[in-house]
Amino acid sequence: MNIPRTSFPRVVIIGGGFAGVALAKKLSKQEVQVVLLDKNNYHTFQPLLYQVSTGGLEPDSIAYPIRKILKDFPNFYFRLANVDEIDTEKNKVVTDIGKLKFDYLVVASGSETNYFGNSEIEKHSMAMKTIPQSLNLRSLILENFEDALLTSDLNERNALMNFVIVGGGPTGVELAGALAEIKKGILPKDYPDLDTRLAQIHIVQSSDCILKGMSDKASKKAEDFLEKLGVNIWKNVRVTNYDGKTVTTNTDLTFETATVVWAAGVKGATIKGVDAEEFITRGNRILVNEFNQVKGFNHIFAVGDIACMINDEFPNGLPMMAQPAIQQGKQLGDNLLRLIEEKPMHSFKYKDKGAMATIGRNKAVVDLKRFKFQGIFAWYVWMFVHLFFLIGFRNRMVVFVNWVYNYVRFDREARLIIRPFKKRLKT
Amino acid sequence: MNIPRTSFPRVVIIGGGFAGVALAKKLSKQEVQVVLLDKNNYHTFQPLLYQVSTGGLEPDSIAYPIRKILKDFPNFYFRLANVDEIDTEKNKVVTDIGKLKFDYLVVASGSETNYFGNSEIEKHSMAMKTIPQSLNLRSLILENFEDALLTSDLNERNALMNFVIVGGGPTGVELAGALAEIKKGILPKDYPDLDTRLAQIHIVQSSDCILKGMSDKASKKAEDFLEKLGVNIWKNVRVTNYDGKTVTTNTDLTFETATVVWAAGVKGATIKGVDAEEFITRGNRILVNEFNQVKGFNHIFAVGDIACMINDEFPNGLPMMAQPAIQQGKQLGDNLLRLIEEKPMHSFKYKDKGAMATIGRNKAVVDLKRFKFQGIFAWYVWMFVHLFFLIGFRNRMVVFVNWVYNYVRFDREARLIIRPFKKRLKT
């Protein structure tokens, strides 16, 4: 990779997610050379992917060109690259566009969908971790309704209008709520010749509550909201397989469906070279110390979802969410500069800013440290916080316009099958 | 196709472009059953596709779900279908989702890129007639710059930064202007480590002027504007081939380039069954009479780009543009109702509302019947007219927000490679 060597130490960051971008920003205008590698040329605001899938937002408004985030920073280099391996002996990263030597390396490669080893589920179900995946899901949902019109086989039509979401975390809950609103507000108008009452939305949750990381009150209220919207919640049920037609579970319950969204878990997206057993812990994450250092190295770090930092409050590691990633990225920026100046680094302390999830119009749940609230005020807070954390003024404006429009008109207009996902049924 | 038969006559429309949608709207709330078939579930506002390609707009804001356009109309049916054939003997359309009988048929299948039989050009060059094509072009442009960073071969780098647009019509001119503004305003910031002065934009035009259908003044001024923006215009040069690396012409001139955009011509997108020699005229279009009737039929019509209606003013047929399509669609709506009521139909009279093209910020050319003007006022008129003809309040708002933002910030933010188009170079 032809990146010039300067007298500044080179920090290579793998991944332009929340952690990688926060770190790169912190290192800007400092006496370091920063090379950010990502397989996309954009940063994805993952918390809003479900709105792309359900036609509420355009993909471009929740993504942001990485080059633009960092365009005013000297000594900053971006390369579109897949990292294949980290050579910890020679201090090099090996990518599909060549090798690159580093002085400091930060692994911020994030997480990927965890199918817990079930390749059939992986093959047949939809994930929602990236923009292309979210667009595929959008296309599939819309194609299903078009196909439901074509078939005269009632079982097939039911399967096409049956949506099974596996996992009752924020992703599953928000997607289910959005689908329920589409069923209520859009399907009857768009498909007057289809009995859209047949459309069913299911959440299958292996434990005894949804939104497990949140307060009991939030979990209970979210369940109420979803039930009011007509979503079926199946608790204490674990999905065992999906062959493309039938979902089987550890109970008698089965679902005939053309659409399974797998939101049941994520795991660290490890990279060869730091994936040996000595580095990896629960959830396929890289174990780090309080300075985000990877075991055995002074100059190799991991931040965000890929990093597992354990403390008394979080014996299984910090949650895999935006906030720990952003905070770790910022702190590591400071620490790297301290390390370079041979000053002692500061331990990372996670400031829990709470958690929130939206279920539908005027319906959200928010857990802050001191306050827990649900309903319309929570919904406004949810919107404000998400707009605030979006990168870019244009993105905020466009998302805001869309939200106001969708709210006033009970609509979601971005329902275009721009890239068909499945082959059409023939009848 | 399971569409119920009612006592109303059935009008089948093939294609949801400007003509098809204008016709369907006109027939709404009338005593006819309307079945609209399209291979996409959205209507595309083609005049703004070049802004999708150049990162100025999101695809979702220039497309609109067909079902939504017509959602309040009773007796309206939409089906996502590819029409394979028209059986004019049995009065049926044959599609990939089944057959459908019609009482009246309207072919509004539009136009497609005309490569004039050169399959090498077709294989290697980019077209810009559909949203997926425009997104592919956007990805390719951005991928080229990423790849230009990676190569140490100067010829290869030049080829990656060399853009050849074949055809100096509105599409070619508008795309060239947008690329020139990207070169000037965005590349130097996004790619500080690349000598973006190397980026070259060429228009190759086979005749002696650009914007041939417009006034001499508009053509001349557009040329001035483009030259000020640094676009190279090659007139009286005809491209003879492009093998993926080198563009050859009928002169000594050749171009080494990784990107050829073919905007040199369109032709009617005919359908089997009405594509026999007796029906087809210049430009692969279906010859129609003054009522848009196809020769030999009382109940089969063609409108828009696919229809070639000849009159004294337009001996080669009406221009393949939005206005004739919209006007024909509306008029045919009236005529169909008259035909059903056994009243005489009215001849179509084209009202030429003029033509316009935009070159860049504050730079456009407008030819109206009485006034011809260029520059900043023309640019405002161009924007106003395009916003006005966009379908949907949300689309107008989002496009407006983007335009204001792009204008104020000299920026185009939708520059994301969401679906990579080419395999990456390996270095």
Short mmCIF file of C-alpha atoms in Angstrom, two decimals, chain A:
data_model
loop_
_atom_site.label_atom_id
_atom_site.label_comp_id
_atom_site.label_asym_id
_atom_site.label_seq_id
_atom_site.Cartn_x
_atom_site.Cartn_y
_atom_site.Cartn_z
CA MET A 1 0.00 0.00 0.00
CA ASN A 2 1.65 3.22 -1.14
CA ILE A 3 1.25 5.41 1.93
CA PRO A 4 4.24 7.66 2.55
CA ARG A 5 6.25 7.21 5.74
CA THR A 6 6.66 10.38 7.73
CA SER A 7 8.46 11.12 10.95
CA PHE A 8 5.15 10.69 12.83
CA PRO A 9 4.28 7.30 14.28
CA ARG A 10 1.68 5.45 12.17
CA VAL A 11 -1.59 4.34 13.75
CA VAL A 12 -3.54 1.86 11.65
CA ILE A 13 -7.24 1.56 12.50
CA ILE A 14 -9.21 -1.38 11.15
CA GLY A 15 -12.87 -0.41 10.84
CA GLY A 16 -14.78 2.86 10.41
CA GLY A 17 -17.65 2.17 12.79
CA PHE A 18 -18.47 4.18 15.89
CA ALA A 19 -15.22 3.24 17.68
CA GLY A 20 -12.88 3.67 14.69
CA VAL A 21 -14.32 7.03 13.68
CA ALA A 22 -14.33 8.39 17.26
CA LEU A 23 -10.68 7.38 17.62
CA ALA A 24 -9.65 8.83 14.24
CA LYS A 25 -11.32 12.15 15.08
CA LYS A 26 -9.51 12.28 18.41
CA LEU A 27 -6.16 11.70 16.69
CA SER A 28 -6.73 14.33 14.04
CA LYS A 29 -4.46 17.34 14.10
CA GLN A 30 -2.04 15.45 16.35
CA GLU A 31 1.46 14.40 15.49
CA VAL A 32 0.51 10.94 14.30
CA GLN A 33 -0.22 9.49 10.90
CA VAL A 34 -3.62 7.78 10.88
CA VAL A 35 -4.53 5.12 8.31
CA LEU A 36 -8.14 3.95 8.49
CA LEU A 37 -9.06 0.78 6.62
CA ASP A 38 -12.65 -0.25 5.95
CA LYS A 39 -14.32 -2.52 3.45
CA ASN A 40 -16.89 0.21 2.78
CA ASN A 41 -16.23 3.83 1.90
CA TYR A 42 -18.90 4.87 4.37
CA HIS A 43 -19.69 4.80 8.07
CA THR A 44 -23.02 3.13 8.86
CA PHE A 45 -25.37 4.39 11.55
CA GLN A 46 -26.53 0.91 12.49
CA PRO A 47 -29.29 1.89 14.96
CA LEU A 48 -31.45 3.10 12.05
CA LEU A 49 -30.90 0.19 9.65
CA TYR A 50 -34.33 -1.19 10.50
CA GLN A 51 -35.88 1.99 9.06
CA VAL A 52 -34.07 1.40 5.78
CA SER A 53 -35.46 -2.13 5.71
CA THR A 54 -38.99 -0.91 6.31
CA GLY A 55 -39.01 1.92 3.77
CA GLY A 56 -38.86 4.76 6.27
CA LEU A 57 -35.45 6.08 5.29
CA GLU A 58 -33.07 6.06 2.34
CA PRO A 59 -29.77 4.26 2.92
CA ASP A 60 -27.78 7.36 1.96
CA SER A 61 -29.17 9.33 4.85
CA ILE A 62 -27.92 6.97 7.57
CA ALA A 63 -24.50 6.45 6.03
CA TYR A 64 -21.72 8.95 5.65
CA PRO A 65 -18.61 8.96 3.46
CA ILE A 66 -15.61 8.24 5.70
CA ARG A 67 -13.37 10.46 3.58
CA LYS A 68 -15.70 13.35 4.28
CA ILE A 69 -15.74 12.83 8.05
CA LEU A 70 -11.99 13.26 8.10
CA LYS A 71 -11.37 15.50 5.12
CA ASP A 72 -9.90 18.43 7.02
CA PHE A 73 -7.41 16.36 8.98
CA PRO A 74 -3.80 16.36 7.84
CA ASN A 75 -1.91 13.07 8.07
CA PHE A 76 -5.10 11.11 7.56
CA TYR A 77 -5.31 8.33 5.00
CA PHE A 78 -8.31 6.20 4.14
CA ARG A 79 -8.12 3.00 2.12
CA LEU A 80 -10.99 0.82 0.94
CA ALA A 81 -9.67 -2.60 1.91
CA ASN A 82 -10.51 -5.98 3.36
CA VAL A 83 -8.06 -6.93 6.07
CA ASP A 84 -7.12 -10.59 5.70
CA GLU A 85 -4.60 -10.96 8.48
CA ILE A 86 -2.61 -9.19 11.15
CA ASP A 87 1.04 -10.15 11.29
CA THR A 88 1.85 -9.40 14.92
CA GLU A 89 5.50 -10.43 14.52
CA LYS A 90 6.33 -8.11 11.65
CA ASN A 91 3.81 -5.47 12.73
CA LYS A 92 1.98 -5.55 9.41
CA VAL A 93 -1.61 -5.79 8.29
CA VAL A 94 -2.21 -7.93 5.21
CA THR A 95 -5.08 -6.73 3.04
CA ASP A 96 -6.54 -7.35 -0.40
CA ILE A 97 -4.79 -4.19 -1.61
CA GLY A 98 -1.39 -4.95 -0.14
CA LYS A 99 0.49 -4.96 3.16
CA LEU A 100 0.98 -2.08 5.54
CA LYS A 101 3.40 -1.68 8.43
CA PHE A 102 2.06 -0.17 11.63
CA ASP A 103 3.55 1.34 14.74
CA TYR A 104 0.26 1.11 16.60
CA LEU A 105 -2.69 -1.02 15.55
CA VAL A 106 -6.29 -0.64 16.64
CA VAL A 107 -8.73 -3.41 15.80
CA ALA A 108 -12.21 -1.88 15.53
CA SER A 109 -13.70 -4.46 13.22
CA GLY A 110 -17.03 -4.59 15.04
CA SER A 111 -19.39 -7.51 15.15
CA GLU A 112 -21.25 -9.80 12.78
CA THR A 113 -24.40 -11.86 12.96
CA ASN A 114 -24.06 -14.95 15.16
CA TYR A 115 -25.89 -17.99 13.81
CA PHE A 116 -24.43 -20.16 16.56
CA GLY A 117 -23.06 -22.53 13.95
CA ASN A 118 -26.36 -23.28 12.20
CA SER A 119 -25.54 -23.00 8.50
CA GLU A 120 -29.11 -23.67 7.37
CA ILE A 121 -30.38 -20.67 9.30
CA GLU A 122 -27.47 -18.62 7.98
CA LYS A 123 -28.33 -19.60 4.41
CA HIS A 124 -32.07 -18.98 4.54
CA SER A 125 -32.57 -16.12 6.96
CA MET A 126 -32.03 -12.40 6.59
CA ALA A 127 -29.63 -10.35 8.71
CA MET A 128 -29.72 -6.61 9.27
CA LYS A 129 -26.18 -5.56 10.20
CA THR A 130 -25.20 -3.71 7.01
CA ILE A 131 -26.81 -1.43 4.45
CA PRO A 132 -26.84 -4.01 1.64
CA GLN A 133 -28.43 -6.52 4.04
CA SER A 134 -31.07 -3.97 5.03
CA LEU A 135 -31.85 -3.20 1.40
CA ASN A 136 -32.13 -6.91 0.67
CA LEU A 137 -34.61 -7.25 3.49
CA ARG A 138 -36.61 -4.29 2.16
CA SER A 139 -36.73 -5.84 -1.30
CA LEU A 140 -37.73 -9.24 0.09
CA ILE A 141 -40.58 -7.82 2.18
CA LEU A 142 -42.00 -5.95 -0.83
CA GLU A 143 -41.43 -8.84 -3.23
CA ASN A 144 -43.27 -11.13 -0.83
CA PHE A 145 -46.39 -8.99 -1.05
CA GLU A 146 -46.17 -8.81 -4.84
CA ASP A 147 -45.83 -12.59 -4.94
CA ALA A 148 -48.65 -13.10 -2.44
CA LEU A 149 -50.94 -11.54 -5.05
CA LEU A 150 -49.92 -14.10 -7.63
CA THR A 151 -50.44 -17.33 -5.83
CA SER A 152 -53.76 -19.06 -5.44
CA ASP A 153 -52.32 -21.46 -2.86
CA LEU A 154 -53.49 -20.15 0.50
CA ASN A 155 -50.66 -21.77 2.46
CA GLU A 156 -48.12 -20.19 0.19
CA ARG A 157 -49.80 -16.82 0.48
CA ASN A 158 -49.81 -17.10 4.27
CA ALA A 159 -46.13 -18.01 4.29
CA LEU A 160 -45.33 -14.98 2.12
CA MET A 161 -47.16 -12.69 4.55
CA ASN A 162 -45.75 -14.26 7.70
CA PHE A 163 -42.72 -12.52 9.21
CA VAL A 164 -40.69 -14.25 11.89
CA ILE A 165 -38.16 -12.19 13.78
CA VAL A 166 -35.82 -14.25 15.91
CA GLY A 167 -34.55 -12.28 18.88
CA GLY A 168 -36.34 -9.74 21.07
CA GLY A 169 -33.51 -7.26 21.50
CA PRO A 170 -33.74 -3.67 20.29
CA THR A 171 -33.25 -4.68 16.62
CA GLY A 172 -36.01 -7.29 16.71
CA VAL A 173 -38.39 -5.07 18.67
CA GLU A 174 -37.90 -2.00 16.44
CA LEU A 175 -38.25 -4.02 13.25
CA ALA A 176 -41.39 -5.76 14.52
CA GLY A 177 -42.97 -2.43 15.44
CA ALA A 178 -42.19 -0.94 12.03
CA LEU A 179 -43.59 -3.98 10.22
CA ALA A 180 -46.75 -3.78 12.31
CA GLU A 181 -47.23 -0.17 11.31
CA ILE A 182 -46.73 -1.04 7.64
CA LYS A 183 -49.34 -3.74 8.00
CA LYS A 184 -51.79 -1.31 9.52
CA GLY A 185 -51.14 1.85 7.54
CA ILE A 186 -49.73 0.93 4.16
CA LEU A 187 -50.64 -2.59 3.11
CA PRO A 188 -54.40 -2.06 2.93
CA LYS A 189 -53.91 0.95 0.64
CA ASP A 190 -51.17 -0.54 -1.49
CA TYR A 191 -52.70 -3.98 -1.82
CA PRO A 192 -56.48 -3.52 -1.87
CA ASP A 193 -56.78 -6.85 -3.67
CA LEU A 194 -54.96 -8.75 -0.90
CA ASP A 195 -56.36 -9.71 2.48
CA THR A 196 -53.65 -8.02 4.46
CA ARG A 197 -55.14 -9.17 7.75
CA LEU A 198 -53.28 -12.38 6.96
CA ALA A 199 -49.96 -10.60 7.46
CA GLN A 200 -48.53 -11.84 10.76
CA ILE A 201 -45.52 -10.58 12.65
CA HIS A 202 -43.85 -12.81 15.21
CA ILE A 203 -41.02 -12.23 17.65
CA VAL A 204 -39.46 -15.40 18.97
CA GLN A 205 -37.42 -14.86 22.11
CA SER A 206 -35.49 -17.62 23.85
CA SER A 207 -35.67 -16.05 27.32
CA ASP A 208 -38.60 -14.89 29.39
CA CYS A 209 -38.63 -11.22 28.38
CA ILE A 210 -37.87 -8.91 25.49
CA LEU A 211 -35.34 -6.03 25.62
CA LYS A 212 -33.39 -8.07 28.13
CA GLY A 213 -30.72 -5.49 28.88
CA MET A 214 -33.29 -2.85 29.86
CA SER A 215 -35.41 -2.37 32.97
CA ASP A 216 -38.36 -4.63 33.74
CA LYS A 217 -40.65 -1.67 33.26
CA ALA A 218 -39.28 -0.93 29.77
CA SER A 219 -39.47 -4.58 28.82
CA LYS A 220 -43.06 -4.92 30.03
CA LYS A 221 -44.16 -1.70 28.37
CA ALA A 222 -42.51 -2.61 25.06
CA GLU A 223 -44.41 -5.88 25.17
CA ASP A 224 -47.67 -4.00 25.74
CA PHE A 225 -46.93 -1.65 22.85
CA LEU A 226 -46.11 -4.52 20.51
CA GLU A 227 -49.20 -6.46 21.49
CA LYS A 228 -51.35 -3.40 20.84
CA LEU A 229 -49.79 -3.24 17.38
CA GLY A 230 -50.73 -6.88 16.81
CA VAL A 231 -47.27 -8.40 17.07
CA ASN A 232 -47.16 -11.96 18.42
CA ILE A 233 -44.46 -12.45 21.04
CA TRP A 234 -43.33 -15.98 21.79
CA LYS A 235 -41.21 -16.09 24.92
CA ASN A 236 -39.12 -18.99 26.22
CA VAL A 237 -39.05 -20.41 22.71
CA ARG A 238 -35.78 -21.14 20.98
CA VAL A 239 -35.58 -21.45 17.20
CA THR A 240 -33.79 -24.65 16.27
CA ASN A 241 -33.85 -24.50 12.48
CA TYR A 242 -35.21 -22.82 9.34
CA ASP A 243 -35.01 -24.66 6.04
CA GLY A 244 -36.34 -21.80 3.90
CA LYS A 245 -39.96 -22.85 4.50
CA THR A 246 -40.52 -23.92 8.08
CA VAL A 247 -39.16 -22.55 11.32
CA THR A 248 -38.81 -25.23 13.95
CA THR A 249 -38.35 -24.54 17.64
CA ASN A 250 -37.51 -26.39 20.83
CA THR A 251 -41.28 -26.56 21.48
CA ASP A 252 -44.20 -27.83 19.37
CA LEU A 253 -44.43 -24.41 17.79
CA THR A 254 -43.52 -24.12 14.10
CA PHE A 255 -43.94 -21.30 11.59
CA GLU A 256 -44.43 -21.56 7.84
CA THR A 257 -42.77 -18.44 6.50
CA ALA A 258 -40.86 -16.98 3.57
CA THR A 259 -39.08 -14.45 5.78
CA VAL A 260 -36.98 -15.04 8.85
CA VAL A 261 -34.99 -12.13 10.23
CA TRP A 262 -32.20 -13.35 12.43
CA ALA A 263 -31.63 -10.82 15.19
CA ALA A 264 -30.77 -13.34 17.85
CA GLY A 265 -27.18 -12.49 18.42
CA VAL A 266 -23.93 -10.99 17.32
CA LYS A 267 -20.33 -12.01 17.77
CA GLY A 268 -17.01 -10.29 17.35
CA ALA A 269 -15.73 -10.05 13.77
CA THR A 270 -12.25 -11.34 14.49
CA ILE A 271 -9.29 -11.19 12.14
CA LYS A 272 -6.68 -13.84 11.52
CA GLY A 273 -3.60 -13.17 13.63
CA VAL A 274 -5.51 -12.02 16.70
CA ASP A 275 -8.05 -14.85 16.67
CA ALA A 276 -6.02 -17.46 18.56
CA GLU A 277 -7.61 -18.92 21.66
CA GLU A 278 -5.34 -16.91 23.94
CA PHE A 279 -6.88 -13.65 22.65
CA ILE A 280 -10.52 -14.62 22.29
CA THR A 281 -13.18 -14.75 24.96
CA ARG A 282 -16.98 -15.01 25.20
CA GLY A 283 -18.86 -13.97 22.06
CA ASN A 284 -15.79 -14.28 19.88
CA ARG A 285 -14.49 -10.99 21.22
CA ILE A 286 -10.89 -10.00 21.83
CA LEU A 287 -10.09 -9.72 25.53
CA VAL A 288 -8.61 -6.31 26.37
CA ASN A 289 -7.32 -4.69 29.53
CA GLU A 290 -8.49 -1.38 30.97
CA PHE A 291 -6.43 0.48 28.34
CA ASN A 292 -8.00 -1.53 25.47
CA GLN A 293 -4.68 -3.33 24.99
CA VAL A 294 -4.73 -6.83 23.54
CA LYS A 295 -3.09 -9.39 25.81
CA GLY A 296 0.66 -9.61 25.34
CA PHE A 297 1.04 -6.41 23.34
CA ASN A 298 1.86 -2.88 24.22
CA HIS A 299 0.98 -1.42 20.80
CA ILE A 300 -2.02 -3.48 19.64
CA PHE A 301 -5.48 -2.45 20.79
CA ALA A 302 -9.10 -3.38 20.26
CA VAL A 303 -12.11 -1.09 20.73
CA GLY A 304 -15.88 -1.29 20.29
CA ASP A 305 -17.91 -4.46 19.74
CA ILE A 306 -14.84 -6.57 18.96
CA ALA A 307 -13.24 -5.69 22.30
CA CYS A 308 -14.28 -7.47 25.46
CA MET A 309 -13.45 -5.33 28.46
CA ILE A 310 -14.48 -6.90 31.74
CA ASN A 311 -15.13 -5.08 34.98
CA ASP A 312 -17.12 -5.70 38.14
CA GLU A 313 -20.30 -4.26 36.72
CA PHE A 314 -19.95 -6.09 33.40
CA PRO A 315 -18.41 -9.49 34.08
CA ASN A 316 -19.27 -10.57 30.52
CA GLY A 317 -17.76 -7.48 28.97
CA LEU A 318 -19.22 -4.10 28.09
CA PRO A 319 -22.38 -4.24 25.99
CA MET A 320 -21.96 -4.34 22.19
CA MET A 321 -23.54 -0.95 21.52
CA ALA A 322 -22.66 2.45 20.12
CA GLN A 323 -21.92 4.17 23.46
CA PRO A 324 -19.11 1.93 24.76
CA ALA A 325 -17.60 2.02 21.25
CA ILE A 326 -17.63 5.82 21.02
CA GLN A 327 -16.31 6.26 24.57
CA GLN A 328 -13.55 3.71 24.06
CA GLY A 329 -12.55 5.26 20.75
CA LYS A 330 -12.21 8.70 22.34
CA GLN A 331 -10.36 7.45 25.37
CA LEU A 332 -7.95 5.38 23.32
CA GLY A 333 -7.18 8.50 21.29
CA ASP A 334 -5.99 10.18 24.47
CA ASN A 335 -4.19 7.10 25.66
CA LEU A 336 -2.31 6.59 22.39
CA LEU A 337 -0.99 10.14 22.57
CA ARG A 338 0.03 9.54 26.19
CA LEU A 339 1.73 6.27 25.25
CA ILE A 340 3.66 7.99 22.45
CA GLU A 341 4.74 10.69 24.87
CA GLU A 342 5.69 7.95 27.35
CA LYS A 343 3.17 9.12 29.89
CA PRO A 344 1.03 6.61 31.82
CA MET A 345 -2.33 5.77 30.21
CA HIS A 346 -5.68 6.24 31.94
CA SER A 347 -8.02 3.37 32.67
CA PHE A 348 -11.25 3.32 30.71
CA LYS A 349 -14.38 4.03 32.72
CA TYR A 350 -17.68 3.37 31.02
CA LYS A 351 -20.32 6.02 31.54
CA ASP A 352 -23.61 4.24 31.10
CA LYS A 353 -25.86 6.75 29.35
CA GLY A 354 -28.80 4.37 29.35
CA ALA A 355 -30.64 2.51 26.66
CA MET A 356 -33.70 3.08 24.55
CA ALA A 357 -35.83 1.44 21.91
CA THR A 358 -38.68 2.68 19.77
CA ILE A 359 -41.68 0.51 19.00
CA GLY A 360 -43.80 2.74 16.83
CA ARG A 361 -45.39 6.15 16.52
CA ASN A 362 -45.51 7.80 19.93
CA LYS A 363 -44.24 4.58 21.46
CA ALA A 364 -40.74 4.21 22.85
CA VAL A 365 -39.04 3.13 26.04
CA VAL A 366 -36.11 4.93 27.61
CA ASP A 367 -33.98 3.87 30.56
CA LEU A 368 -31.72 6.59 31.90
CA LYS A 369 -29.74 6.24 35.07
CA ARG A 370 -32.19 8.21 37.14
CA PHE A 371 -35.33 8.20 35.03
CA LYS A 372 -37.13 5.47 33.23
CA PHE A 373 -40.04 6.48 31.05
CA GLN A 374 -42.16 5.16 28.22
CA GLY A 375 -44.58 6.47 25.66
CA ILE A 376 -44.72 9.67 23.64
CA PHE A 377 -42.08 11.65 25.57
CA ALA A 378 -39.72 8.69 25.34
CA TRP A 379 -40.38 8.65 21.62
CA TYR A 380 -39.38 12.29 21.25
CA VAL A 381 -36.24 11.66 23.28
CA TRP A 382 -35.42 8.65 21.11
CA MET A 383 -35.77 10.74 17.94
CA PHE A 384 -33.75 13.63 19.30
CA VAL A 385 -30.91 11.39 20.45
CA HIS A 386 -30.77 9.54 17.13
CA LEU A 387 -30.77 12.76 15.11
CA PHE A 388 -28.04 14.11 17.38
CA PHE A 389 -25.78 11.11 16.90
CA LEU A 390 -26.24 10.94 13.12
CA ILE A 391 -23.17 12.28 11.35
CA GLY A 392 -23.69 15.21 9.02
CA PHE A 393 -26.05 18.12 8.77
CA ARG A 394 -27.59 16.93 5.48
CA ASN A 395 -28.29 13.48 6.92
CA ARG A 396 -30.00 15.05 9.93
CA MET A 397 -32.11 17.28 7.70
CA VAL A 398 -33.15 14.49 5.36
CA VAL A 399 -33.94 12.10 8.21
CA PHE A 400 -35.89 14.83 9.95
CA VAL A 401 -37.92 15.63 6.81
CA ASN A 402 -38.67 11.94 6.36
CA TRP A 403 -39.72 11.48 9.97
CA VAL A 404 -42.00 14.50 9.95
CA TYR A 405 -43.50 13.35 6.66
CA ASN A 406 -43.94 9.77 7.84
CA TYR A 407 -45.52 10.97 11.06
CA VAL A 408 -47.94 13.42 9.50
CA ARG A 409 -48.91 11.16 6.62
CA PHE A 410 -48.77 7.77 8.39
CA ASP A 411 -46.54 6.72 5.54
CA ARG A 412 -43.16 5.34 4.55
CA GLU A 413 -42.38 6.21 0.99
CA ALA A 414 -39.04 4.60 0.36
CA ARG A 415 -40.69 1.33 -0.59
CA LEU A 416 -38.93 0.65 -3.84
CA ILE A 417 -37.50 -2.66 -4.96
CA ILE A 418 -34.38 -1.10 -6.41
CA ARG A 419 -32.39 -4.31 -6.49
CA PRO A 420 -34.66 -7.34 -6.62
CA PHE A 421 -33.57 -9.86 -4.02
CA LYS A 422 -35.27 -13.05 -5.07
CA LYS A 423 -36.23 -14.67 -8.32
CA ARG A 424 -39.88 -14.14 -9.05
CA LEU A 425 -42.40 -16.89 -8.53
CA LYS A 426 -43.80 -18.24 -11.76
CA THR A 427 -47.49 -19.02 -11.86
#
